[in-house]
Coordinates of C-alpha atoms and ligand atoms in Angstrom, one line a residue:
X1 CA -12.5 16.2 2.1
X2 CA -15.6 14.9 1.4
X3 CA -14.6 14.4 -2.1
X4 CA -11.6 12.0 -1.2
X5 CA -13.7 10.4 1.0
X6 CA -16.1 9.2 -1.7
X7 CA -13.1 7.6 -3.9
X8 CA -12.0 5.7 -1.2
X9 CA -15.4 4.5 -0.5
X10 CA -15.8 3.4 -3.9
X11 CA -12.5 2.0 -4.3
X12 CA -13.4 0.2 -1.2
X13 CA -16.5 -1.0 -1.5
X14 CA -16.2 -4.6 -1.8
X15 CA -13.8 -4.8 0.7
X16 CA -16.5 -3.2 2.9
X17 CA -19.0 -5.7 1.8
X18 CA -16.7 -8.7 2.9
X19 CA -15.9 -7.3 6.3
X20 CA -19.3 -6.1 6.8
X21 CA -21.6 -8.8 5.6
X22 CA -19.0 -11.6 8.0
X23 CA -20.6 -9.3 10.8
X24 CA -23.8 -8.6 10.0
X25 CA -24.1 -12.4 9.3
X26 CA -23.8 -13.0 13.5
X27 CA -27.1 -11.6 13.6
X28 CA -28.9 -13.4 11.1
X29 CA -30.0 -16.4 13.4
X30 CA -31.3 -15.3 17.0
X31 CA -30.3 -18.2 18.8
X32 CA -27.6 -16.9 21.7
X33 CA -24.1 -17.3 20.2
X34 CA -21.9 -20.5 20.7
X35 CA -18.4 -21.8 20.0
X36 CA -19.7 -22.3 16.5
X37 CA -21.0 -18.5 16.0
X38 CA -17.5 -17.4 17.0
X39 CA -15.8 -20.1 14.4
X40 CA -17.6 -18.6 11.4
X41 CA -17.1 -15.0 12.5
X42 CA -13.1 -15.9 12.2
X43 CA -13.2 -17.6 9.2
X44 CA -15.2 -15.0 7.5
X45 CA -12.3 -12.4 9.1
X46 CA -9.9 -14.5 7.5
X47 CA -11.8 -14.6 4.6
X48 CA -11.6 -10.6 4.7
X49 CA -7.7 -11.1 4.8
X50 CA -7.3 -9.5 8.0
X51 CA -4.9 -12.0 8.9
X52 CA -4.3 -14.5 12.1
X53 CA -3.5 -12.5 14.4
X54 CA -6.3 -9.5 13.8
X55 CA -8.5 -12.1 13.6
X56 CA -8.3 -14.2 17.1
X57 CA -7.9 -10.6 18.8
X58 CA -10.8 -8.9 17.0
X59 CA -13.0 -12.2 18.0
X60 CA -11.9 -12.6 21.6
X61 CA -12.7 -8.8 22.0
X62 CA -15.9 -9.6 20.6
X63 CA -16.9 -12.7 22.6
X64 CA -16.1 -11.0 25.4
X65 CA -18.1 -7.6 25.3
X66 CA -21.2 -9.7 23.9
X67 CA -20.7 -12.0 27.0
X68 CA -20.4 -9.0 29.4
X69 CA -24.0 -7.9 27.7
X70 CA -22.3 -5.2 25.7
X71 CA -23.5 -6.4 21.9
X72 CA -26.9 -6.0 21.1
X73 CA -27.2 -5.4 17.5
X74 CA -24.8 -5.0 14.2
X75 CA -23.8 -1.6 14.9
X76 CA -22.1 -2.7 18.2
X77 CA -19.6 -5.2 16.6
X78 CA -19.4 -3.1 13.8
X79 CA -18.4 -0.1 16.1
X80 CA -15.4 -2.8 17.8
X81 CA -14.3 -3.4 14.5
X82 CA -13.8 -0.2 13.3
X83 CA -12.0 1.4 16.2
X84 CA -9.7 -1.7 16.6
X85 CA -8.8 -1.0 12.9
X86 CA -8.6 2.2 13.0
X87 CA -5.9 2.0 15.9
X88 CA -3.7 -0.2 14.3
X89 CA -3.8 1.4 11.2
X90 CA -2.8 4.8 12.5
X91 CA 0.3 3.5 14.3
X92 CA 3.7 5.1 13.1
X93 CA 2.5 6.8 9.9
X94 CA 4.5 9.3 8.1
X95 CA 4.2 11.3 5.2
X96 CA 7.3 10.5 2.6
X97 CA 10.6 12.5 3.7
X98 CA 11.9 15.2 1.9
X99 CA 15.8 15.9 1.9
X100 CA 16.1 20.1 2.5
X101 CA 19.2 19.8 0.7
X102 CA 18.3 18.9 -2.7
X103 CA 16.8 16.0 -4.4
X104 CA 14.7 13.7 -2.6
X105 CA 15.2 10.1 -4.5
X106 CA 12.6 7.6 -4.0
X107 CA 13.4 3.8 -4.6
X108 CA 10.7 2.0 -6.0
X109 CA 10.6 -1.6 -5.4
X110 CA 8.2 -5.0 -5.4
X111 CA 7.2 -7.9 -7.5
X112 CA 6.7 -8.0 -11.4
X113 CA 2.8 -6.4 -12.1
X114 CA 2.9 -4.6 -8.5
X115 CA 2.2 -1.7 -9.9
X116 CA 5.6 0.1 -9.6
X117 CA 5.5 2.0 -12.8
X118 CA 1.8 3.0 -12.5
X119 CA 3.0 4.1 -9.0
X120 CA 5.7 6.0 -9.8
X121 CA 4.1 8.2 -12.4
X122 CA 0.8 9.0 -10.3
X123 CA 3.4 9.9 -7.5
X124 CA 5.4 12.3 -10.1
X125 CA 1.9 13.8 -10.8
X126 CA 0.6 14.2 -6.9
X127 CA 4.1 15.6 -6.7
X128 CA 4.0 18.3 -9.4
X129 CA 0.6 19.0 -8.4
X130 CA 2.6 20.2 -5.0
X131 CA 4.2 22.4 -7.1
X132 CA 7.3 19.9 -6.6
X133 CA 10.0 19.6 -9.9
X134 CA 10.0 15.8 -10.1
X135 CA 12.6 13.4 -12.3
X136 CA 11.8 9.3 -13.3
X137 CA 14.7 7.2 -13.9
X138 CA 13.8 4.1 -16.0
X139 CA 15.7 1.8 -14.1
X140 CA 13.7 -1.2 -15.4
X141 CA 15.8 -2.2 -18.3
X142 CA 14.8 -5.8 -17.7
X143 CA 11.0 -5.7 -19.0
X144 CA 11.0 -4.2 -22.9
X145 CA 7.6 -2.4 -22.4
X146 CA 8.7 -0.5 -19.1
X147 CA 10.7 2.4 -20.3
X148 CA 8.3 3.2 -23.0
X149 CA 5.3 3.0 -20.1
X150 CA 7.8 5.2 -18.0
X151 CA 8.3 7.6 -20.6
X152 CA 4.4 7.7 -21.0
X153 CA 3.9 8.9 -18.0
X154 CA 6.7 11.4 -17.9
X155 CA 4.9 13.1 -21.1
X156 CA 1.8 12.6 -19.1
X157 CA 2.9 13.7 -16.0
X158 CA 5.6 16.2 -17.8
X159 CA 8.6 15.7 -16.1
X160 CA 11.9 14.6 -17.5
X161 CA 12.7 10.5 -17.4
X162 CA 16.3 9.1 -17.6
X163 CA 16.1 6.0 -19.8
X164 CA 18.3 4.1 -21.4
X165 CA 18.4 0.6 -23.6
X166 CA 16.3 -2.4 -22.8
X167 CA 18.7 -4.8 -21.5
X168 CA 21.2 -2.2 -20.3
X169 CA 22.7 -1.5 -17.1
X170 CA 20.4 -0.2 -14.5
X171 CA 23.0 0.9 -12.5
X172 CA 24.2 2.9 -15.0
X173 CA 20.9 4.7 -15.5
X174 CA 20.2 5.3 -11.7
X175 CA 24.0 6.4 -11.9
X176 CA 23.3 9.4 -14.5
X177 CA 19.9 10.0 -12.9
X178 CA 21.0 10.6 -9.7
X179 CA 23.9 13.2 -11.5
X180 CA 20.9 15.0 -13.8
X181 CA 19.0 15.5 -10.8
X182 CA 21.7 17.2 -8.6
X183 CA 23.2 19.5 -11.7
X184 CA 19.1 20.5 -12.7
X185 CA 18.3 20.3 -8.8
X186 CA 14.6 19.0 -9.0
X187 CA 13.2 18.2 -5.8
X188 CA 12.2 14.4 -6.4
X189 CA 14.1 11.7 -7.9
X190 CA 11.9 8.4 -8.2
X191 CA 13.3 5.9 -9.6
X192 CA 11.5 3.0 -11.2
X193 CA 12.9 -0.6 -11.1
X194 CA 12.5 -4.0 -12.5
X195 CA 10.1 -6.6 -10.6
X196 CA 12.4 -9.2 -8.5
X197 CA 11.2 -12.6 -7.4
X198 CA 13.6 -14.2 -4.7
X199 CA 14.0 -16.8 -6.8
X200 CA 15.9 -14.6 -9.9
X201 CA 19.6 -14.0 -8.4
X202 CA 20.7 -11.7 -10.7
X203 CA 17.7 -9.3 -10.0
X204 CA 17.8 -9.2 -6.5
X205 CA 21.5 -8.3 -6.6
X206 CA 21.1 -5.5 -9.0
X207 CA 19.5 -3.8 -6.2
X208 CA 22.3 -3.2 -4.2
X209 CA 24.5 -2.2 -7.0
X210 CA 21.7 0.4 -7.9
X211 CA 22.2 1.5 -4.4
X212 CA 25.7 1.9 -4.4
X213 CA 25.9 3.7 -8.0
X214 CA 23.2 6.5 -6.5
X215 CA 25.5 6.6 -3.3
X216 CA 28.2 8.0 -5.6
X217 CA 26.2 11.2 -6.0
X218 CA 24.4 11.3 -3.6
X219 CA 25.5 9.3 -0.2
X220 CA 22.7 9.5 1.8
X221 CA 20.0 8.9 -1.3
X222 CA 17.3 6.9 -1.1
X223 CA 15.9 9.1 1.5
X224 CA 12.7 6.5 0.9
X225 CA 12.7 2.8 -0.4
X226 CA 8.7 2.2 -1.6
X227 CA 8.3 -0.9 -1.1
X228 CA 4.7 -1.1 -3.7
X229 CA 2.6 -4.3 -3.5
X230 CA -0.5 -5.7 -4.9
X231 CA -3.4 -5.6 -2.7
X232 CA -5.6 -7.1 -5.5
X233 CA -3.6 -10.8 -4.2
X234 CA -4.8 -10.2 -0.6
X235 CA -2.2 -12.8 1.3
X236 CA 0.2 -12.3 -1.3
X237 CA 0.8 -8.9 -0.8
X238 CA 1.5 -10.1 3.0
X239 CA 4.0 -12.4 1.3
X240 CA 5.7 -9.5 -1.0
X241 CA 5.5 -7.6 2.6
X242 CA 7.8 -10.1 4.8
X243 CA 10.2 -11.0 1.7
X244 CA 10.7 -7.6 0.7
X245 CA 10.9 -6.3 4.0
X246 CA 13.7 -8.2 4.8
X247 CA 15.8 -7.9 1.5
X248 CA 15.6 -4.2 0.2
X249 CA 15.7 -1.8 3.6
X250 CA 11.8 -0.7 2.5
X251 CA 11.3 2.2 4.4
X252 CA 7.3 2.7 3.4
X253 CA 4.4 0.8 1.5
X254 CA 2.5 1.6 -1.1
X255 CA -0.3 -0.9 -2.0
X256 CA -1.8 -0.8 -5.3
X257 CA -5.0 -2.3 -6.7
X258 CA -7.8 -1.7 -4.0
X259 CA -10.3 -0.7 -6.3
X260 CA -12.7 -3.3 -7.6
X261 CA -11.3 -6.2 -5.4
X262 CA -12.5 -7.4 -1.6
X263 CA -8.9 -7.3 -0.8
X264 CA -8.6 -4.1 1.6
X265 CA -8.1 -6.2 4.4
X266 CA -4.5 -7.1 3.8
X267 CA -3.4 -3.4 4.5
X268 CA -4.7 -3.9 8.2
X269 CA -2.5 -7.5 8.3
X270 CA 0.3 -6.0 6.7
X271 CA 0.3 -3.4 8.7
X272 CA -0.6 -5.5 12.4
X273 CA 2.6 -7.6 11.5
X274 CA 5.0 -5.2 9.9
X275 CA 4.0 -2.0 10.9
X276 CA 5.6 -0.2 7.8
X277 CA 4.8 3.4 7.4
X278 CA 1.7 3.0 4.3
X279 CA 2.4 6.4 2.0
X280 CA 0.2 5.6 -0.4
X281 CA -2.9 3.4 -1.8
X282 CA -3.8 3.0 -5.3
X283 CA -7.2 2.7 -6.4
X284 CA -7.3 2.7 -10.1
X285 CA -4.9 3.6 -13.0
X286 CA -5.5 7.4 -13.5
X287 CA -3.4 10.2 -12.1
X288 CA -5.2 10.9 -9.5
X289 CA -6.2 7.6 -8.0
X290 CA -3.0 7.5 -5.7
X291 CA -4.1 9.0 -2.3
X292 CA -2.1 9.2 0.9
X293 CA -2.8 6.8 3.2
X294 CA -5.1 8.0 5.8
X295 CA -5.8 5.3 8.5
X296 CA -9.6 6.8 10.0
X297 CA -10.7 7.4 6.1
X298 CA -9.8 3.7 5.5
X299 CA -11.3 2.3 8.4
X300 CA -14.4 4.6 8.1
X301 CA -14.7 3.7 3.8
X302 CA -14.6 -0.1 4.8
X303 CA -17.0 0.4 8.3
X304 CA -19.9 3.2 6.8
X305 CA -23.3 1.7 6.4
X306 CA -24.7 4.6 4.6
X307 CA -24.7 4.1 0.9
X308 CA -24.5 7.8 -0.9
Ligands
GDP401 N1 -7.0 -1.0 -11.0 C1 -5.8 -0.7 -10.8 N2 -4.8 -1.1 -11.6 C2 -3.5 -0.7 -11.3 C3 -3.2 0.0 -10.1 N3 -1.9 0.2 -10.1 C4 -1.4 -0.5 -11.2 N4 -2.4 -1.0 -12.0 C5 -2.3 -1.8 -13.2 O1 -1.5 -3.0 -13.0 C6 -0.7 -3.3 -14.1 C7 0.7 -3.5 -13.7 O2 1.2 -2.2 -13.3 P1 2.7 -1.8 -13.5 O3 2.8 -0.4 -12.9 O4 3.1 -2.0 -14.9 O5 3.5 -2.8 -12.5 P2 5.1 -3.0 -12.3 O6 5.4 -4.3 -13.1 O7 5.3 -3.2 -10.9 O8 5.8 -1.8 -12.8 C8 -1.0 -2.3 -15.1 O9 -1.9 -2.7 -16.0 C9 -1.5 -1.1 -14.3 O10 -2.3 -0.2 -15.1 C10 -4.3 0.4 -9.2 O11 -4.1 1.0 -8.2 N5 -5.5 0.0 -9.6
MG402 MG1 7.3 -1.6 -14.2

């Protein structure tokens, strides 16, 4: 435990330094706090990416325990702001379902760059390390470079990957996936697609059709739809979060990208506002750097002052 605690810590750690410098920056003066002091605590929250609504509650919580006499020193706000993470990031989480019946297919979806292909194989590779049989389907005919980055992983991960032409027919592919899968009966199915922008018609409507070929096989497939989005863009990801929401039945999160940026903070507004069940966070490009969401290990990587 304490191991996976230390990479989220370190994949954390400069979001931990923009939540926890906005509050340890309250104490630097030792005048009594104003109107002002409570301004530049929310802009520093917002700063964090915690988003509007985190923010005014987190701060009116705040300005009224210190005006009660209940703040003394860092620690106390620090203390506030963890458990009031920490409780909205635990609400409604799940771990991914399996279908007892045969294969499980996960739908991967998001932007162009999200990390969906990156996502996909560390997933196929937590999977097998279950002990799982796991299949990729290379349903991202659209970008040149993404079947052979598919296939890399599926060497690297070693698991078979449906793939077919760049430029072809993603249906098609998620069509004879979904088939391979059921006659080999592997446990997972997850199936890799191209990155769609609202604004690029005929991607967003390959979607359904993808949905509709893998219905053939197998009609109540995708038992998830991943919805994976770039926590590296802080608001953006809240962006990707409400369009995508909306569009492609996501059924869980993923967010990529949290090492090395400040950026952690969108996960708690993303999940304040949407309250999507977050599988997964991504913090780096190995294998292993996908780890199940675990709201109190977040909120304690981000909110622990010791530095080991
Ligand atoms: N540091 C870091 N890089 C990542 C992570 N996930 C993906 N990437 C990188 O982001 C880039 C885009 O990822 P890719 O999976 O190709 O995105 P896709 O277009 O959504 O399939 C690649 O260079 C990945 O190696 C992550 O969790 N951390
Ligand atoms: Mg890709």
């Amino acid at each position: 435990m304490k191991g996976i605690f230390n990479i989220f810590k370190k994949g954390l750690q400069k979001t931990k330094t923009s939540i926890l410098r906005s509050f340890e920056s309250l104490f630097s003066g030792t005048q009594k706090w104003d109107e002002n002091t409570y301004k530049k605590l929310e802009e520093s929250l917002i700063r964090a990416d915690l988003g509007v609504n985190v923010t005014m509650n987190l701060t009116k919580d705040i300005k009224e325990r210190y005006e009660r006499g209940e703040i003394q020193t860092a620690d106390d706000i620090i203390e506030i702001g963890s458990s009031t993470i920490t409780k909205i990031l635990e609400t409604d989480n799940r771990p991914i379902h399996e279908n007892p019946n045969g294969p499980t297919v996960i739908l991967m979806v998001g932007v162009n760059g999200s990390g969906k292909t990156t996502t996909t194989g560390k997933l196929a590779w937590k999977l097998k390390q279950e002990g799982k049989s796991v299949m990729l389907a290379a349903c991202d005919t659209f970008r040149a470079a993404a079947i052979e980055q598919l296939k890399l992983w599926g060497e690297r991960v070693d698991c078979p990957v449906v793939a077919g032409k760049h430029g072809g027919d993603a249906a098609a592919i998620a069509f004879d996936a979904t088939k391979s899968a059921l006659a080999k009966n592997v446990d997972y199915l997850i199936i890799d697609t191209a990155g769609r922008q609202h604004t690029r018609a005929d991607l967003m409507e390959e979607l359904p059709k993808i949905l509709r070929t893998i219905r053939k096989n197998i009609p109540e497939a995708p038992h998830e739809v991943i919805l994976v989005v770039d926590g590296s863009t802080g608001t953006n990801a809240m962006v990707q979060a409400r369009q995508f929401g909306e569009a492609c039945g996501v059924t869980g999160l993923a967010v990529t990208k949290l090492d090395g940026t400040g950026k952690g903070g969108v996960v708690v507004a993303i999940k304040d506002e949407k309250n999507f069940p977050i599988h997964y966070i991504g913090l780096g490009e190995q294998p292993e750097d996908l780890q199940p969401f675990d709201a109190r290990m977040f909120a304690d990587a981000i909110f622990s002052r010791d530095t080991d």
